[in-house]
C-alpha cells in the first residue's frame, strides 16, 4: 500500500493523527482465488477493502497465474470432478476485473501488503492444507514476503494466511486465534500448533477489537474466520488489523 498525505481526512481520524494516511497509485492486496473452500474468503476480502477505503486507500490487487489445487462445489462442500480453474482468473471476480499477475508485484512500489484468508492461502498460495508444517509456499508469495520484510514494510495477514509468514519468516509472531477449540468456537485451533512447529511464535488473540502486532518483523495478524462467530465481529477484527498495518508504515 503506497501512502500519501491527504487533506480530506475523516473527523474521527484527528484524535489519532495530525495527518490522514491515504493510498496513492498501486496498493498491494494478494488474492488466492474466489470462494472460502478453494480460494479467497470473500467476506474477509471485502472487509479489508472497506476498511482500507474508509482510511482513504486505493488498492491494487494481485494473484498468482496458477491453476487452483482443486475446485470445490460450495453448495455441496465437495470437490467438483473434472473441473479446473485459474487463481488469477477467479481472483478477478473479487477485483471486478482489475487484477494483476503476482509476478509483477514489486515491493519497492508499495508501502505495505495484505493477504486475506480462505483455504486458497493454504491450497493455492502454499501446500499447507495438504502438507502442514512440511508445506511449501508459492515462489512469488515467498519472494514478496521476503522482499517486504527486508524492506521493513508492514505485512498484514488474516485467518489462515498467517501460516505463510510462519513458514517464510523465521521466528515471526502471528495469531490465528486460540489454541483450543473451546466447544467448536475455534474449529481450526490445531493451526496454532502447526505454526509453532514451523518455528514461529503463536500468540492467543480474540477475534474482535485488536490484532496482533509483531513490531520487530512488522507483521500484523487477525484471526477472522478462524473463529466461528458473527460477521460483524470478523469485520471489527479485520479493521484493527488494517489500522495497525497503516500505522506501521510510519507515514
PDB file of C-alpha atoms in Angstrom:
ATOM      1  CA  UNK A   1       0.000   0.000   0.000  1.00  0.00           C
ATOM      2  CA  UNK A   2       1.535   3.287  -1.037  1.00  0.00           C
ATOM      3  CA  UNK A   3       0.645   6.139   1.294  1.00  0.00           C
ATOM      4  CA  UNK A   4       0.490   9.885   0.772  1.00  0.00           C
ATOM      5  CA  UNK A   5      -0.856  12.838   2.729  1.00  0.00           C
ATOM      6  CA  UNK A   6      -4.488  13.688   2.159  1.00  0.00           C
ATOM      7  CA  UNK A   7      -6.244  16.898   3.202  1.00  0.00           C
ATOM      8  CA  UNK A   8      -9.782  15.463   3.217  1.00  0.00           C
ATOM      9  CA  UNK A   9      -9.441  13.220   6.235  1.00  0.00           C
ATOM     10  CA  UNK A  10     -12.443  11.964   8.240  1.00  0.00           C
ATOM     11  CA  UNK A  11     -13.048  13.720  11.546  1.00  0.00           C
ATOM     12  CA  UNK A  12     -12.612  10.553  13.649  1.00  0.00           C
ATOM     13  CA  UNK A  13      -9.006  10.287  12.465  1.00  0.00           C
ATOM     14  CA  UNK A  14      -7.970  13.624  14.011  1.00  0.00           C
ATOM     15  CA  UNK A  15      -7.632  12.171  17.515  1.00  0.00           C
ATOM     16  CA  UNK A  16      -5.109   9.592  16.332  1.00  0.00           C
ATOM     17  CA  UNK A  17      -3.013  11.526  13.890  1.00  0.00           C
ATOM     18  CA  UNK A  18      -2.272  15.017  12.715  1.00  0.00           C
ATOM     19  CA  UNK A  19      -2.492  13.842   9.123  1.00  0.00           C
ATOM     20  CA  UNK A  20      -4.703  11.309   7.366  1.00  0.00           C
ATOM     21  CA  UNK A  21      -2.935   8.476   5.571  1.00  0.00           C
ATOM     22  CA  UNK A  22      -4.279   7.535   2.200  1.00  0.00           C
ATOM     23  CA  UNK A  23      -3.065   5.343  -0.587  1.00  0.00           C
ATOM     24  CA  UNK A  24      -1.740   6.645  -3.841  1.00  0.00           C
ATOM     25  CA  UNK A  25      -1.485   4.595  -7.030  1.00  0.00           C
ATOM     26  CA  UNK A  26      -0.751   0.909  -6.677  1.00  0.00           C
ATOM     27  CA  UNK A  27      -1.541  -0.734  -3.340  1.00  0.00           C
ATOM     28  CA  UNK A  28      -0.778  -4.427  -2.729  1.00  0.00           C
ATOM     29  CA  UNK A  29      -3.569  -6.861  -1.882  1.00  0.00           C
ATOM     30  CA  UNK A  30      -2.908 -10.532  -2.657  1.00  0.00           C
ATOM     31  CA  UNK A  31      -5.810 -12.852  -3.508  1.00  0.00           C
ATOM     32  CA  UNK A  32      -5.865 -16.650  -3.846  1.00  0.00           C
ATOM     33  CA  UNK A  33      -8.996 -17.317  -5.879  1.00  0.00           C
ATOM     34  CA  UNK A  34     -12.676 -16.734  -5.157  1.00  0.00           C
ATOM     35  CA  UNK A  35     -14.556 -18.701  -2.500  1.00  0.00           C
ATOM     36  CA  UNK A  36     -13.689 -19.806   1.024  1.00  0.00           C
ATOM     37  CA  UNK A  37     -13.093 -23.512   0.366  1.00  0.00           C
ATOM     38  CA  UNK A  38     -10.781 -23.218  -2.635  1.00  0.00           C
ATOM     39  CA  UNK A  39      -9.786 -19.546  -2.822  1.00  0.00           C
ATOM     40  CA  UNK A  40     -10.076 -16.205  -1.027  1.00  0.00           C
ATOM     41  CA  UNK A  41     -12.626 -15.794   1.766  1.00  0.00           C
ATOM     42  CA  UNK A  42     -14.844 -13.201   0.118  1.00  0.00           C
ATOM     43  CA  UNK A  43     -16.203 -11.602   3.313  1.00  0.00           C
ATOM     44  CA  UNK A  44     -12.655 -11.094   4.592  1.00  0.00           C
ATOM     45  CA  UNK A  45     -11.519  -9.597   1.295  1.00  0.00           C
ATOM     46  CA  UNK A  46     -14.493  -7.233   1.264  1.00  0.00           C
ATOM     47  CA  UNK A  47     -13.943  -6.240   4.891  1.00  0.00           C
ATOM     48  CA  UNK A  48     -10.299  -5.388   4.228  1.00  0.00           C
ATOM     49  CA  UNK A  49     -11.248  -3.343   1.174  1.00  0.00           C
ATOM     50  CA  UNK A  50     -13.962  -1.461   3.085  1.00  0.00           C
ATOM     51  CA  UNK A  51     -11.600  -0.568   5.926  1.00  0.00           C
ATOM     52  CA  UNK A  52      -8.860   0.498   3.505  1.00  0.00           C
ATOM     53  CA  UNK A  53     -11.388   2.590   1.588  1.00  0.00           C
ATOM     54  CA  UNK A  54     -12.521   4.233   4.819  1.00  0.00           C
ATOM     55  CA  UNK A  55      -8.896   5.179   5.501  1.00  0.00           C
ATOM     56  CA  UNK A  56      -8.589   6.690   2.014  1.00  0.00           C
ATOM     57  CA  UNK A  57      -6.997   3.698   0.313  1.00  0.00           C
ATOM     58  CA  UNK A  58      -6.988   2.810  -3.359  1.00  0.00           C
ATOM     59  CA  UNK A  59      -5.769  -0.779  -3.604  1.00  0.00           C
ATOM     60  CA  UNK A  60      -4.139  -2.621  -6.473  1.00  0.00           C
ATOM     61  CA  UNK A  61      -4.959  -6.338  -6.401  1.00  0.00           C
ATOM     62  CA  UNK A  62      -2.704  -9.230  -7.346  1.00  0.00           C
ATOM     63  CA  UNK A  63      -2.970 -13.011  -7.670  1.00  0.00           C
ATOM     64  CA  UNK A  64      -0.689 -15.749  -8.992  1.00  0.00           C
ATOM     65  CA  UNK A  65      -1.303 -17.012 -12.512  1.00  0.00           C
ATOM     66  CA  UNK A  66      -1.502 -20.676 -11.491  1.00  0.00           C
ATOM     67  CA  UNK A  67      -4.061 -23.478 -11.512  1.00  0.00           C
ATOM     68  CA  UNK A  68      -6.039 -23.993  -8.325  1.00  0.00           C
ATOM     69  CA  UNK A  69      -5.265 -27.099  -6.267  1.00  0.00           C
ATOM     70  CA  UNK A  70      -8.863 -28.176  -6.943  1.00  0.00           C
ATOM     71  CA  UNK A  71     -12.357 -26.729  -7.336  1.00  0.00           C
ATOM     72  CA  UNK A  72     -14.913 -27.090  -4.545  1.00  0.00           C
ATOM     73  CA  UNK A  73     -18.658 -27.067  -5.145  1.00  0.00           C
ATOM     74  CA  UNK A  74     -19.516 -24.673  -2.312  1.00  0.00           C
ATOM     75  CA  UNK A  75     -23.133 -25.849  -2.193  1.00  0.00           C
ATOM     76  CA  UNK A  76     -22.186 -29.484  -1.690  1.00  0.00           C
ATOM     77  CA  UNK A  77     -18.881 -28.934   0.085  1.00  0.00           C
ATOM     78  CA  UNK A  78     -17.254 -31.456  -2.221  1.00  0.00           C
ATOM     79  CA  UNK A  79     -14.632 -31.338  -4.993  1.00  0.00           C
ATOM     80  CA  UNK A  80     -16.046 -30.695  -8.456  1.00  0.00           C
ATOM     81  CA  UNK A  81     -14.703 -33.577 -10.528  1.00  0.00           C
ATOM     82  CA  UNK A  82     -13.011 -32.846 -13.857  1.00  0.00           C
ATOM     83  CA  UNK A  83     -13.147 -29.079 -13.278  1.00  0.00           C
ATOM     84  CA  UNK A  84     -10.103 -26.793 -13.280  1.00  0.00           C
ATOM     85  CA  UNK A  85      -9.837 -23.062 -12.576  1.00  0.00           C
ATOM     86  CA  UNK A  86      -7.105 -20.451 -12.676  1.00  0.00           C
ATOM     87  CA  UNK A  87      -6.328 -18.476  -9.496  1.00  0.00           C
ATOM     88  CA  UNK A  88      -5.746 -15.193 -11.332  1.00  0.00           C
ATOM     89  CA  UNK A  89      -8.977 -15.517 -13.328  1.00  0.00           C
ATOM     90  CA  UNK A  90     -11.006 -16.432 -10.245  1.00  0.00           C
ATOM     91  CA  UNK A  91      -9.500 -13.603  -8.184  1.00  0.00           C
ATOM     92  CA  UNK A  92     -10.572 -11.182 -10.915  1.00  0.00           C
ATOM     93  CA  UNK A  93     -14.161 -11.782  -9.769  1.00  0.00           C
ATOM     94  CA  UNK A  94     -13.394 -10.098  -6.429  1.00  0.00           C
ATOM     95  CA  UNK A  95     -11.261  -7.415  -8.073  1.00  0.00           C
ATOM     96  CA  UNK A  96     -14.055  -6.587 -10.548  1.00  0.00           C
ATOM     97  CA  UNK A  97     -11.623  -7.404 -13.333  1.00  0.00           C
ATOM     98  CA  UNK A  98      -8.870  -5.060 -12.165  1.00  0.00           C
ATOM     99  CA  UNK A  99      -6.221  -7.640 -11.249  1.00  0.00           C
ATOM    100  CA  UNK A 100      -2.501  -8.044 -11.935  1.00  0.00           C
ATOM    101  CA  UNK A 101      -0.289 -11.116 -12.115  1.00  0.00           C
ATOM    102  CA  UNK A 102       1.504 -11.548  -8.785  1.00  0.00           C
ATOM    103  CA  UNK A 103       4.816 -11.926 -10.617  1.00  0.00           C
ATOM    104  CA  UNK A 104       4.625  -8.190 -11.397  1.00  0.00           C
ATOM    105  CA  UNK A 105       4.350  -7.101  -7.761  1.00  0.00           C
ATOM    106  CA  UNK A 106       7.444  -5.183  -6.697  1.00  0.00           C
ATOM    107  CA  UNK A 107       7.838  -4.275  -3.029  1.00  0.00           C
ATOM    108  CA  UNK A 108       9.682  -1.070  -3.942  1.00  0.00           C
ATOM    109  CA  UNK A 109       6.443   0.317  -5.395  1.00  0.00           C
ATOM    110  CA  UNK A 110       4.343  -0.189  -2.260  1.00  0.00           C
ATOM    111  CA  UNK A 111       4.371   0.630   1.431  1.00  0.00           C
ATOM    112  CA  UNK A 112       2.562  -2.487   2.707  1.00  0.00           C
ATOM    113  CA  UNK A 113       0.960  -5.725   1.564  1.00  0.00           C
ATOM    114  CA  UNK A 114      -2.121  -7.533   2.895  1.00  0.00           C
ATOM    115  CA  UNK A 115      -3.208 -11.160   2.472  1.00  0.00           C
ATOM    116  CA  UNK A 116      -6.831 -12.129   3.245  1.00  0.00           C
ATOM    117  CA  UNK A 117      -7.650 -15.681   4.280  1.00  0.00           C
ATOM    118  CA  UNK A 118      -9.672 -18.514   2.822  1.00  0.00           C
ATOM    119  CA  UNK A 119      -8.438 -22.008   2.035  1.00  0.00           C
ATOM    120  CA  UNK A 120      -6.791 -20.630  -1.105  1.00  0.00           C
ATOM    121  CA  UNK A 121      -3.954 -19.394   1.103  1.00  0.00           C
ATOM    122  CA  UNK A 122      -3.397 -22.979   2.260  1.00  0.00           C
ATOM    123  CA  UNK A 123      -4.076 -24.620  -1.120  1.00  0.00           C
ATOM    124  CA  UNK A 124      -3.033 -22.192  -3.866  1.00  0.00           C
ATOM    125  CA  UNK A 125      -0.516 -19.875  -2.195  1.00  0.00           C
ATOM    126  CA  UNK A 126       1.021 -22.792  -0.302  1.00  0.00           C
ATOM    127  CA  UNK A 127       0.575 -26.516   0.269  1.00  0.00           C
ATOM    128  CA  UNK A 128      -0.269 -26.113   3.957  1.00  0.00           C
ATOM    129  CA  UNK A 129      -3.702 -27.752   3.572  1.00  0.00           C
ATOM    130  CA  UNK A 130      -2.013 -30.975   2.445  1.00  0.00           C
ATOM    131  CA  UNK A 131       1.460 -30.883   3.971  1.00  0.00           C
ATOM    132  CA  UNK A 132       1.002 -28.954   7.221  1.00  0.00           C
ATOM    133  CA  UNK A 133       4.314 -27.968   8.808  1.00  0.00           C
ATOM    134  CA  UNK A 134       6.172 -29.557   5.874  1.00  0.00           C
ATOM    135  CA  UNK A 135       4.453 -27.269   3.367  1.00  0.00           C
ATOM    136  CA  UNK A 136       6.000 -25.211   0.611  1.00  0.00           C
ATOM    137  CA  UNK A 137       4.993 -21.661  -0.346  1.00  0.00           C
ATOM    138  CA  UNK A 138       4.375 -20.399  -3.868  1.00  0.00           C
ATOM    139  CA  UNK A 139       7.678 -18.910  -5.069  1.00  0.00           C
ATOM    140  CA  UNK A 140       6.160 -15.493  -5.841  1.00  0.00           C
ATOM    141  CA  UNK A 141       4.445 -15.335  -2.457  1.00  0.00           C
ATOM    142  CA  UNK A 142       7.710 -16.272  -0.759  1.00  0.00           C
ATOM    143  CA  UNK A 143       9.575 -13.612  -2.738  1.00  0.00           C
ATOM    144  CA  UNK A 144       7.038 -10.942  -1.827  1.00  0.00           C
ATOM    145  CA  UNK A 145       7.042 -11.755   1.873  1.00  0.00           C
ATOM    146  CA  UNK A 146      10.836 -11.735   1.993  1.00  0.00           C
ATOM    147  CA  UNK A 147      11.097  -8.514  -0.036  1.00  0.00           C
ATOM    148  CA  UNK A 148       8.608  -6.583   2.115  1.00  0.00           C
ATOM    149  CA  UNK A 149      10.228  -7.937   5.266  1.00  0.00           C
ATOM    150  CA  UNK A 150      13.722  -6.982   4.107  1.00  0.00           C
ATOM    151  CA  UNK A 151      12.491  -3.504   3.192  1.00  0.00           C
ATOM    152  CA  UNK A 152      10.919  -3.121   6.675  1.00  0.00           C
ATOM    153  CA  UNK A 153       7.477  -2.624   5.160  1.00  0.00           C
ATOM    154  CA  UNK A 154       4.417  -3.945   7.037  1.00  0.00           C
ATOM    155  CA  UNK A 155       2.680  -7.193   6.130  1.00  0.00           C
ATOM    156  CA  UNK A 156      -0.946  -7.876   7.111  1.00  0.00           C
ATOM    157  CA  UNK A 157      -2.440 -11.379   7.158  1.00  0.00           C
ATOM    158  CA  UNK A 158      -5.721 -12.743   8.498  1.00  0.00           C
ATOM    159  CA  UNK A 159      -7.490 -16.068   9.032  1.00  0.00           C
ATOM    160  CA  UNK A 160      -5.301 -18.953   7.770  1.00  0.00           C
ATOM    161  CA  UNK A 161      -2.879 -16.765   5.785  1.00  0.00           C
ATOM    162  CA  UNK A 162      -0.514 -16.152   8.772  1.00  0.00           C
ATOM    163  CA  UNK A 163       0.850 -19.653   8.065  1.00  0.00           C
ATOM    164  CA  UNK A 164       2.557 -18.094   5.030  1.00  0.00           C
ATOM    165  CA  UNK A 165       4.573 -15.736   7.220  1.00  0.00           C
ATOM    166  CA  UNK A 166       5.206 -18.514   9.743  1.00  0.00           C
ATOM    167  CA  UNK A 167       6.783 -20.624   7.014  1.00  0.00           C
ATOM    168  CA  UNK A 168       8.807 -17.897   5.299  1.00  0.00           C
ATOM    169  CA  UNK A 169       9.883 -15.588   8.160  1.00  0.00           C
ATOM    170  CA  UNK A 170      11.711 -17.476  10.940  1.00  0.00           C
ATOM    171  CA  UNK A 171      10.619 -16.602  14.469  1.00  0.00           C
ATOM    172  CA  UNK A 172       7.790 -14.301  13.408  1.00  0.00           C
ATOM    173  CA  UNK A 173       4.928 -13.689  15.866  1.00  0.00           C
ATOM    174  CA  UNK A 174       1.425 -14.313  14.492  1.00  0.00           C
ATOM    175  CA  UNK A 175      -2.068 -15.185  15.677  1.00  0.00           C
ATOM    176  CA  UNK A 176      -4.763 -17.439  14.278  1.00  0.00           C
ATOM    177  CA  UNK A 177      -6.818 -17.001  17.441  1.00  0.00           C
ATOM    178  CA  UNK A 178      -6.946 -19.612  20.200  1.00  0.00           C
ATOM    179  CA  UNK A 179      -5.085 -22.889  20.675  1.00  0.00           C
ATOM    180  CA  UNK A 180      -8.071 -24.946  21.875  1.00  0.00           C
ATOM    181  CA  UNK A 181     -11.363 -25.484  20.040  1.00  0.00           C
ATOM    182  CA  UNK A 182     -13.481 -24.350  23.025  1.00  0.00           C
ATOM    183  CA  UNK A 183     -16.513 -26.408  22.063  1.00  0.00           C
ATOM    184  CA  UNK A 184     -16.300 -25.587  18.376  1.00  0.00           C
ATOM    185  CA  UNK A 185     -15.823 -21.827  18.664  1.00  0.00           C
ATOM    186  CA  UNK A 186     -12.301 -22.210  17.236  1.00  0.00           C
ATOM    187  CA  UNK A 187     -12.653 -25.149  14.796  1.00  0.00           C
ATOM    188  CA  UNK A 188      -9.178 -24.663  13.296  1.00  0.00           C
ATOM    189  CA  UNK A 189      -7.309 -24.329  16.599  1.00  0.00           C
ATOM    190  CA  UNK A 190      -4.835 -27.007  15.517  1.00  0.00           C
ATOM    191  CA  UNK A 191      -3.333 -24.487  13.110  1.00  0.00           C
ATOM    192  CA  UNK A 192      -1.764 -22.687  16.084  1.00  0.00           C
ATOM    193  CA  UNK A 193       0.258 -25.784  16.934  1.00  0.00           C
ATOM    194  CA  UNK A 194       1.358 -26.159  13.309  1.00  0.00           C
ATOM    195  CA  UNK A 195       2.567 -22.559  13.372  1.00  0.00           C
ATOM    196  CA  UNK A 196       4.706 -23.339  16.398  1.00  0.00           C
ATOM    197  CA  UNK A 197       6.062 -26.417  14.605  1.00  0.00           C
ATOM    198  CA  UNK A 198       7.076 -24.136  11.735  1.00  0.00           C
ATOM    199  CA  UNK A 199       9.342 -22.236  14.123  1.00  0.00           C
ATOM    200  CA  UNK A 200       7.089 -19.209  14.524  1.00  0.00           C
ATOM    201  CA  UNK A 201       5.579 -17.871  17.751  1.00  0.00           C
ATOM    202  CA  UNK A 202       1.814 -18.132  18.160  1.00  0.00           C
ATOM    203  CA  UNK A 203       0.002 -15.504  20.240  1.00  0.00           C
ATOM    204  CA  UNK A 204      -3.517 -16.123  21.556  1.00  0.00           C
ATOM    205  CA  UNK A 205      -5.940 -13.407  20.464  1.00  0.00           C
ATOM    206  CA  UNK A 206      -9.696 -12.910  20.303  1.00  0.00           C
ATOM    207  CA  UNK A 207     -11.386 -12.154  17.021  1.00  0.00           C
ATOM    208  CA  UNK A 208     -12.526  -8.579  17.718  1.00  0.00           C
ATOM    209  CA  UNK A 209     -11.148  -5.196  18.772  1.00  0.00           C
ATOM    210  CA  UNK A 210      -7.436  -5.866  18.394  1.00  0.00           C
ATOM    211  CA  UNK A 211      -4.982  -7.605  16.088  1.00  0.00           C
ATOM    212  CA  UNK A 212      -1.563  -8.957  16.993  1.00  0.00           C
ATOM    213  CA  UNK A 213       1.357  -6.743  16.024  1.00  0.00           C
ATOM    214  CA  UNK A 214       4.900  -8.095  15.781  1.00  0.00           C
ATOM    215  CA  UNK A 215       6.805  -4.773  15.785  1.00  0.00           C
ATOM    216  CA  UNK A 216      10.175  -6.378  15.150  1.00  0.00           C
ATOM    217  CA  UNK A 217       9.061  -8.015  11.902  1.00  0.00           C
ATOM    218  CA  UNK A 218       6.288  -5.511  11.099  1.00  0.00           C
ATOM    219  CA  UNK A 219       3.758  -8.329  10.707  1.00  0.00           C
ATOM    220  CA  UNK A 220       0.123  -7.767  11.725  1.00  0.00           C
ATOM    221  CA  UNK A 221      -2.348 -10.649  12.022  1.00  0.00           C
ATOM    222  CA  UNK A 222      -6.008 -11.197  12.903  1.00  0.00           C
ATOM    223  CA  UNK A 223      -7.928 -14.490  13.373  1.00  0.00           C
ATOM    224  CA  UNK A 224     -11.012 -13.556  11.308  1.00  0.00           C
ATOM    225  CA  UNK A 225     -12.944 -16.696  10.286  1.00  0.00           C
ATOM    226  CA  UNK A 226     -10.656 -18.999  12.246  1.00  0.00           C
ATOM    227  CA  UNK A 227     -13.374 -18.238  14.797  1.00  0.00           C
ATOM    228  CA  UNK A 228     -16.973 -19.388  14.365  1.00  0.00           C
ATOM    229  CA  UNK A 229     -18.651 -16.111  15.215  1.00  0.00           C
ATOM    230  CA  UNK A 230     -20.840 -13.393  13.777  1.00  0.00           C
ATOM    231  CA  UNK A 231     -19.752 -11.461  10.712  1.00  0.00           C
ATOM    232  CA  UNK A 232     -19.577  -8.072  12.408  1.00  0.00           C
ATOM    233  CA  UNK A 233     -17.006  -9.431  14.873  1.00  0.00           C
ATOM    234  CA  UNK A 234     -14.876 -10.583  11.930  1.00  0.00           C
ATOM    235  CA  UNK A 235     -15.287  -7.154  10.339  1.00  0.00           C
ATOM    236  CA  UNK A 236     -14.174  -5.342  13.505  1.00  0.00           C
ATOM    237  CA  UNK A 237     -11.092  -7.521  13.991  1.00  0.00           C
ATOM    238  CA  UNK A 238     -10.035  -7.020  10.383  1.00  0.00           C
ATOM    239  CA  UNK A 239     -10.465  -3.290  10.853  1.00  0.00           C
ATOM    240  CA  UNK A 240      -7.966  -3.385  13.731  1.00  0.00           C
ATOM    241  CA  UNK A 241      -5.504  -5.252  11.500  1.00  0.00           C
ATOM    242  CA  UNK A 242      -5.844  -2.709   8.693  1.00  0.00           C
ATOM    243  CA  UNK A 243      -5.359   0.244  11.027  1.00  0.00           C
ATOM    244  CA  UNK A 244      -2.274  -1.333  12.601  1.00  0.00           C
ATOM    245  CA  UNK A 245      -0.777  -2.036   9.173  1.00  0.00           C
ATOM    246  CA  UNK A 246      -1.242   1.611   8.232  1.00  0.00           C
ATOM    247  CA  UNK A 247       0.305   2.800  11.497  1.00  0.00           C
ATOM    248  CA  UNK A 248       3.395   0.688  10.894  1.00  0.00           C
ATOM    249  CA  UNK A 249       4.112   2.451   7.616  1.00  0.00           C
ATOM    250  CA  UNK A 250       5.170   5.429   9.756  1.00  0.00           C
ATOM    251  CA  UNK A 251       3.621   7.934   7.378  1.00  0.00           C
TER     252      UNK A 251
END
